[in-house]
Coordinates of C-alpha atoms in Angstrom, one line a residue:
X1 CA 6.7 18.1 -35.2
X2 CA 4.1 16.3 -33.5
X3 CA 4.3 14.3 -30.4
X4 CA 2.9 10.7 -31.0
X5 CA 2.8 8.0 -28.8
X6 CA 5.8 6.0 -29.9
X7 CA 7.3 9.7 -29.6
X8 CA 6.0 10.1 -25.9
X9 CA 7.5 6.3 -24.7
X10 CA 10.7 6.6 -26.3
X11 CA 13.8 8.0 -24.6
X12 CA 13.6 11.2 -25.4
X13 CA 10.2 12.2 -24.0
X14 CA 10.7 15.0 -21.8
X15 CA 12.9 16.9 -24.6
X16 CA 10.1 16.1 -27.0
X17 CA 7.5 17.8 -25.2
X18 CA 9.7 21.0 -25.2
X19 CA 9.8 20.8 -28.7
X20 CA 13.4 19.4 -28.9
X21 CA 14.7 16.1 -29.5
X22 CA 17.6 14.7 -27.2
X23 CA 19.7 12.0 -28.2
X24 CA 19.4 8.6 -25.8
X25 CA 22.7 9.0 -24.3
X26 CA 21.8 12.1 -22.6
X27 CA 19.1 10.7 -21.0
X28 CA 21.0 7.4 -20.1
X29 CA 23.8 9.9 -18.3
X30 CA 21.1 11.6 -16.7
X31 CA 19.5 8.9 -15.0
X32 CA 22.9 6.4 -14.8
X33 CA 24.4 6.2 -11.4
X34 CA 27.4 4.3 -9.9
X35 CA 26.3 0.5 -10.0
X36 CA 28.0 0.1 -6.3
X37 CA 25.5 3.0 -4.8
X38 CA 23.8 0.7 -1.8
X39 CA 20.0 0.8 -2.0
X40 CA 18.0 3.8 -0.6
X41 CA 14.2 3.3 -0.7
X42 CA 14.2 7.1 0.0
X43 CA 16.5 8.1 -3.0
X44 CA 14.6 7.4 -6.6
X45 CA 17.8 7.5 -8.5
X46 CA 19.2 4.5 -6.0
X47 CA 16.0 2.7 -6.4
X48 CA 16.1 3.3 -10.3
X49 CA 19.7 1.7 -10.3
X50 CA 18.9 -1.4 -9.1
X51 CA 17.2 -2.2 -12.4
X52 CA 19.0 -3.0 -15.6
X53 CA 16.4 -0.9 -17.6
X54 CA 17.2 0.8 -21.0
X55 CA 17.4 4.5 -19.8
X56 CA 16.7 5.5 -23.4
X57 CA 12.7 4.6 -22.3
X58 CA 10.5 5.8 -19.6
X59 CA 9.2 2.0 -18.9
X60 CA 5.3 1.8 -17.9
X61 CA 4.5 -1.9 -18.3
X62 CA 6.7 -3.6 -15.8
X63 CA 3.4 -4.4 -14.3
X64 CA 3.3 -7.2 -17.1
X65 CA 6.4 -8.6 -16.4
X66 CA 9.3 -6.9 -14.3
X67 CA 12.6 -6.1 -14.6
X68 CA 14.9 -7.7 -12.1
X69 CA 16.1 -5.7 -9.5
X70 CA 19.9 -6.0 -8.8
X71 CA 19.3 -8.7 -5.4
X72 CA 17.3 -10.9 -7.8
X73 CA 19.4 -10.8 -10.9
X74 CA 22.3 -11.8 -8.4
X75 CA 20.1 -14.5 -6.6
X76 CA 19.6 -16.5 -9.9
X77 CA 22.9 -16.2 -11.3
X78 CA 24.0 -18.0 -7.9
X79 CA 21.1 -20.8 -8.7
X80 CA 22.5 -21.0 -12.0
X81 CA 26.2 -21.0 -11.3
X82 CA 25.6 -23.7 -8.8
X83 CA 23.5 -25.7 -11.6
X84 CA 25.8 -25.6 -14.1
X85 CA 28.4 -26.9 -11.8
X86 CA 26.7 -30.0 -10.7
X87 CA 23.3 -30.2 -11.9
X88 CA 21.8 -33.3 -10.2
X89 CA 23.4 -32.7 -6.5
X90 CA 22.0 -29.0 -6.6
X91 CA 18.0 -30.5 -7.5
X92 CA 18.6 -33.7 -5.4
X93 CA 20.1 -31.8 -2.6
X94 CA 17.8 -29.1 -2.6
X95 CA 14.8 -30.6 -3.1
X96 CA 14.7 -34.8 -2.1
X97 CA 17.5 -34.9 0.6
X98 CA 16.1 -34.7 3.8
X99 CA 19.5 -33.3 6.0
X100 CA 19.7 -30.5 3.3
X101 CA 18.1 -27.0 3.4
X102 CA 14.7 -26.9 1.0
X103 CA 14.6 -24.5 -1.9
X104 CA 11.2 -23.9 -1.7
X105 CA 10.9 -23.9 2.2
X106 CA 12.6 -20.9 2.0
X107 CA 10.6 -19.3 -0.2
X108 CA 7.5 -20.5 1.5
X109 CA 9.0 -19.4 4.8
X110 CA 9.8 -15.4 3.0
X111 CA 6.4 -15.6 1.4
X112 CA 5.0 -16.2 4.5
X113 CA 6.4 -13.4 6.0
X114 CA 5.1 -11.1 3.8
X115 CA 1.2 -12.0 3.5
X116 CA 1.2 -13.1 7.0
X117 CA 0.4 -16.6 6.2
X118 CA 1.6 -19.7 7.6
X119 CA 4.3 -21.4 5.1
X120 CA 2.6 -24.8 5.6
X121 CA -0.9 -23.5 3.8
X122 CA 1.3 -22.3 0.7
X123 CA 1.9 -24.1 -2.6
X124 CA 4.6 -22.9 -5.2
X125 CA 3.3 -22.9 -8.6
X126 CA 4.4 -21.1 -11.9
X127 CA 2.1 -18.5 -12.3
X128 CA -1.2 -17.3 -11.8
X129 CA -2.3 -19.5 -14.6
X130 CA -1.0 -22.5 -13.5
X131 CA -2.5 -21.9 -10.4
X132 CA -5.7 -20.8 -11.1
X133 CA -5.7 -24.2 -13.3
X134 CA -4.5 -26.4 -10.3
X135 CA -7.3 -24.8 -7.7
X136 CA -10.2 -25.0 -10.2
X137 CA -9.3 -29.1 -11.5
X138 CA -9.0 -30.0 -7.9
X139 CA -12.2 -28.1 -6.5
X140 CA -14.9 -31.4 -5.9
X141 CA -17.4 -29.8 -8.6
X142 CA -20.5 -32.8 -9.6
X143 CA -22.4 -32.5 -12.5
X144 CA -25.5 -30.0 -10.8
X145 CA -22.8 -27.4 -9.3
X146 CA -22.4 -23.8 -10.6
X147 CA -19.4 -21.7 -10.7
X148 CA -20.3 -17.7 -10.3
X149 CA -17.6 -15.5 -11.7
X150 CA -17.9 -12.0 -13.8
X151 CA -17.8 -10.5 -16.5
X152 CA -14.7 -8.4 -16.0
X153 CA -12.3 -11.5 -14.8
X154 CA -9.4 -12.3 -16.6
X155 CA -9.5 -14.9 -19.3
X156 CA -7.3 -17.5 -17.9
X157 CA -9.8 -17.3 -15.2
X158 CA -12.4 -17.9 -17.4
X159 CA -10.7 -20.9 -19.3
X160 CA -10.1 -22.6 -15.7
X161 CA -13.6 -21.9 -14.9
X162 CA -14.7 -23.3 -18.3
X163 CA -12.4 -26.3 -18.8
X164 CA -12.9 -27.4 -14.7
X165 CA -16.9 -27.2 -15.0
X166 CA -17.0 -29.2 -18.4
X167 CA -14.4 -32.0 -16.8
X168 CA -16.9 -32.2 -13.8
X169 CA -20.0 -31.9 -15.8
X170 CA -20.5 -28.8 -13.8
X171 CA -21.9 -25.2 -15.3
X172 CA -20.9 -21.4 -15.0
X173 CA -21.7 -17.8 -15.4
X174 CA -20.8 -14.8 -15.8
X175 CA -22.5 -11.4 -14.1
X176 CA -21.8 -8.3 -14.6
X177 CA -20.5 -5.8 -11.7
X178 CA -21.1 -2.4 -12.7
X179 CA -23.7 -0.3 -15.4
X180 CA -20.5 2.0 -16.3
X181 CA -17.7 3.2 -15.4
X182 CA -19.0 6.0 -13.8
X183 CA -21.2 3.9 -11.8
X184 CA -18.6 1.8 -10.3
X185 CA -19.4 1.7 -6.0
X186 CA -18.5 -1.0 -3.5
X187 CA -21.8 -1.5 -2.6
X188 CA -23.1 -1.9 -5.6
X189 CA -20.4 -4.9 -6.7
X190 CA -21.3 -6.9 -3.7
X191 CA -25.1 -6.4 -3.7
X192 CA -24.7 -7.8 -8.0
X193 CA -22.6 -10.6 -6.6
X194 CA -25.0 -11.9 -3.6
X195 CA -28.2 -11.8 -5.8
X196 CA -25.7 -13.5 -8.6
X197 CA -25.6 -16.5 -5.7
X198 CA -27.9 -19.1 -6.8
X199 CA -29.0 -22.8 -4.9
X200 CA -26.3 -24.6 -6.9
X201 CA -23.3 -22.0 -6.6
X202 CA -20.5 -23.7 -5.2
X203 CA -17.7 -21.6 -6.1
X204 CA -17.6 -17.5 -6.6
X205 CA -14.3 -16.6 -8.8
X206 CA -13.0 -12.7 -8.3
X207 CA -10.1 -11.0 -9.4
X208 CA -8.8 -8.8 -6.3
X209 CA -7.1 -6.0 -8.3
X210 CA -8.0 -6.1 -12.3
X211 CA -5.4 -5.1 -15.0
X212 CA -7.7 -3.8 -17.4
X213 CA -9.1 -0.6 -15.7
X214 CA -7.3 -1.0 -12.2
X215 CA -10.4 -1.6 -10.5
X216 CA -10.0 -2.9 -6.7
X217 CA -12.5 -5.1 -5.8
X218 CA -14.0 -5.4 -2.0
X219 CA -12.9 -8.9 -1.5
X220 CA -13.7 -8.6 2.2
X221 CA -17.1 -7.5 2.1
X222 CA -18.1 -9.9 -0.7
X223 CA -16.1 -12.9 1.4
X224 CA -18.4 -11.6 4.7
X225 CA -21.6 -11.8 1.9
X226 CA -20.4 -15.1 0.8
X227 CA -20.0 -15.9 4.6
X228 CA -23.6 -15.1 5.7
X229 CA -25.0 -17.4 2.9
X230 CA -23.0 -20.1 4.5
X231 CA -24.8 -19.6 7.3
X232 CA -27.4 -21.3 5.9
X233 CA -25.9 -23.7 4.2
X234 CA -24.8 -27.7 5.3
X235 CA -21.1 -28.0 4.4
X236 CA -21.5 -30.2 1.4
X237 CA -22.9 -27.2 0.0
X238 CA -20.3 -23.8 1.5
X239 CA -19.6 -21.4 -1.7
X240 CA -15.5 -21.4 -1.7
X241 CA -14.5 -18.1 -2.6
X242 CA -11.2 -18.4 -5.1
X243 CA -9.6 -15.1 -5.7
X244 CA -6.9 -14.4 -8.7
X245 CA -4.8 -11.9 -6.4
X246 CA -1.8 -11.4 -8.8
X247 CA -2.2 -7.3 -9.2
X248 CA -2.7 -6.7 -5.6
X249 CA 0.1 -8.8 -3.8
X250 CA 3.2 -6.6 -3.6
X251 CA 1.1 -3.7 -4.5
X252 CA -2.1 -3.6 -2.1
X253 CA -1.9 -4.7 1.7
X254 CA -0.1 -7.7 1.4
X255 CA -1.7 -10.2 4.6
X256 CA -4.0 -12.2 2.5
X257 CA -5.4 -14.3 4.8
X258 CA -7.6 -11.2 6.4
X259 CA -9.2 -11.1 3.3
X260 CA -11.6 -13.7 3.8
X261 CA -10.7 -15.8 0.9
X262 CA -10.8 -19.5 0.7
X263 CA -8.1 -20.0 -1.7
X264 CA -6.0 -17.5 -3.5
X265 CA -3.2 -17.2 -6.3
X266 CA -1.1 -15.3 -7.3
X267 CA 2.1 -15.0 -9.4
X268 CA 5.4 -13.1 -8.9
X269 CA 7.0 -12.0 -11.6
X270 CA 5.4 -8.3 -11.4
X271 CA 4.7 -6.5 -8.6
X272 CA 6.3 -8.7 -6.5
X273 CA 9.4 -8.5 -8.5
X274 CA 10.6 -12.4 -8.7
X275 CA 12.4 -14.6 -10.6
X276 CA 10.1 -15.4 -13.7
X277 CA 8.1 -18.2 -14.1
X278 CA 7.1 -18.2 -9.8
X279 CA 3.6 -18.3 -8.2
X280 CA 1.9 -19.7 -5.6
X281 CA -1.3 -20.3 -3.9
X282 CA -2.6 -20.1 -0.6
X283 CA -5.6 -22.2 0.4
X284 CA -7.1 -21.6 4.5
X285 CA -7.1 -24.8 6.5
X286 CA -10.6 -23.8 7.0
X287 CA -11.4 -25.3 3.6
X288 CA -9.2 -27.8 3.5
X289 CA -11.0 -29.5 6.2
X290 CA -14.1 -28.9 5.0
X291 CA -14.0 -29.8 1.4
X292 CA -13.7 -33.6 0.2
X293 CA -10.8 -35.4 -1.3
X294 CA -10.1 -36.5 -5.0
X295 CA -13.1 -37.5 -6.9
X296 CA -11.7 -41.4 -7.3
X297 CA -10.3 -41.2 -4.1
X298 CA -7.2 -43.1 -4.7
X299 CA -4.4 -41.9 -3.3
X300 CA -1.8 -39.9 -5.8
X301 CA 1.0 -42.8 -7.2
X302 CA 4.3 -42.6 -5.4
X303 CA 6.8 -40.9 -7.4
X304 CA 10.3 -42.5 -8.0
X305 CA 13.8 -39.9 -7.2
X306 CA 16.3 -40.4 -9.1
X307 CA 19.4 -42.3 -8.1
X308 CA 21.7 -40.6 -5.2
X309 CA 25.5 -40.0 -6.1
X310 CA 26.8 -42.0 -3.3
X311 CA 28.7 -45.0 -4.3
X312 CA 27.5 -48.8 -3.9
X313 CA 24.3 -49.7 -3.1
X314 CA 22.0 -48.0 -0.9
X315 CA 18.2 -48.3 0.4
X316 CA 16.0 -45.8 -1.2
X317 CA 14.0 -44.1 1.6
X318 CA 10.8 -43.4 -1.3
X319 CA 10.8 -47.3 -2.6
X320 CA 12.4 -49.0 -0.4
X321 CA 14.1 -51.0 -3.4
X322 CA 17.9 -51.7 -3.5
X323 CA 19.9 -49.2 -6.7
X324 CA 23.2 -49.9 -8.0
X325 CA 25.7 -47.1 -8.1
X326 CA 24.5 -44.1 -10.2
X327 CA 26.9 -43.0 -12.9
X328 CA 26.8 -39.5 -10.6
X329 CA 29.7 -40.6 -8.3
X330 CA 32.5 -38.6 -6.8
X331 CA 35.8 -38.1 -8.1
X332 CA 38.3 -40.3 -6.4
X333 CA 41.4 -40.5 -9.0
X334 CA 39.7 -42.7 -11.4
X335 CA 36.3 -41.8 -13.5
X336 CA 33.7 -43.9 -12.4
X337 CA 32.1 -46.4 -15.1
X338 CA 28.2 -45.3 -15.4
X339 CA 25.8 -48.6 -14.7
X340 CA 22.0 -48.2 -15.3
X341 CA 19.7 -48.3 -11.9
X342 CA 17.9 -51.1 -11.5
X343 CA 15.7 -52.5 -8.3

């Protein structure tokens, strides 16, 4: 019988090769340990235990969207017991009410931690998608700018690139960093990528680590390229270097800020091994102070919270308007009668 592909990913691959079919459950009992065997980074079995992966599969594509180890599956069944038991003090609390303990400055502060970077400079998005989306909509492109990216990014770069530059009346293009594949050198990418530079660049869009052929690119060498054309260059005119960094973090040195990046995003759902549906992005103060504001410069409208649970009426510290009580109240022996908000 021959060996096809569906053959070689399905659970009994190793038998197959010898010729022999195993069933599943042999190769579930050979990989299955105790579930209460405490995590050894130097023991595969212990490491391969804190996932809840079908055994009957030898799984090759968790760098598309993980598996939850065992101390993530248990962090978000906490989140979700504690939203399912009160919904609105658990968002309120943990994200609006100033004497409680952030959600995300927690995971700003552990992020930071990891990539070396200072909590403060990170924003918590999605994915790499929605990131990308926010960094290239809020860049200051004017009709005249150019946006450099290549011809091996991923498409949601592209579409940010695209959608961004046609909002702003702005251009972009797309260059080519190697002949072949058998051509592929670091010097070569960042010599294409400085003569790819022209007068109007403003922005050069890379991909640190791509998922098609698993290409790494030099991001430091072309940041220190992208840095000696700045040089030369008035700061209403510095080329921001965005890179899409989601298949290197957790994989690849993870301290970002060295580099040489202006802004970078990533998600964390693969390599990183996060709750799904998590990102972030990291922008250096560097650019922040050097790049201008909103295009209409207005600032952004002040967003309402929703009603506190306390009882009787309260200040709001956001509107400074007066609420009646919210129909979240405490228990206290009698069920509390809901009444609308109203200033």
């Amino acid at each position: 019988m021959s060996l096809s592909r569906r053959r070689l990913l399905v659970g009994g691959t190793f038998a197959a090769a010898a010729g022999a079919f195993a069933p599943a459950v042999t190769l579930a009992e050979r990989f299955r340990v105790p579930a209460t065997l405490p995590l050894d980074p130097g023991d595969w079995r212990s490491v391969r235990e804190q996932f809840d992966l079908a055994p009957e599969y030898v799984h090759l594509g968790l760098f598309y969207l993980t598996s939850h180890p065992r101390s993530v599956r248990a962090a978000i069944e906490r989140l979700r017991q504690r939203l399912d038991r009160n919904p609105f003090l658990t968002v309120e609390q943990g994200m609006f009410e100033d004497k409680y303990p952030k959600f995300y400055d927690g995971v700003t502060q552990a992020l930071g931690r990891y990539t070396g970077a200072d909590p403060q400079d990170l924003a918590l998005t999605s994915n790499t998608t929605a990131g990308l989306s926010v960094v290239y909509h809020g860049l200051p492109l004017k009709p005249g700018d150019e946006v450099l990216t290549t011809d091996q990014d991923h498409y949601v770069q592209h579409e940010a690139i695209r959608l961004a530059t046609e909002r702003a009346g702005a251009s972009w293009r797309k260059i080519p960093i190697f002949s072949s594949h058998a051509s592929i050198s670091a010097d070569d990418i960042v010599d294409r990528i400085r003569k790819g530079i022209a007068p109007k660049t403003r922005v050069v869009g890379i991909t640190w680590v791509h998922s098609s052929i698993g290409l790494r690119m030099p991001v430091r060498r072309i940041a220190d390229a992208i840095a000696e054309l700045n040089a030369g260059r008035g700061p209403e005119n510095r080329i921001l270097l965005v890179v899409d960094g989601v298949h290197g973090i957790g994989v690849e040195d993870p301290r970002i800020t060295e580099l040489g990046a202006d802004v970078f995003a990533a998600g964390l759902h693969k390599w990183i091994f996060g709750p799904r549906g998590t990102g972030f992005i990291w922008a250096s103060r560097i650019w922040r102070n050097s790049t201008p504001g909103p295009r209409s410069g207005r600032p952004a409208p002040r967003r309402e919270r929703p009603c506190s649970h306390r009882e009787g009426s309260r200040r709001s510290s956001i509107t400074g308007r007066y609420r009646r009580r919210s129909s979240f109240t405490r228990r206290s022996g009698r069920r509390g009668s809901p009444s609308a908000s109203t200033p």
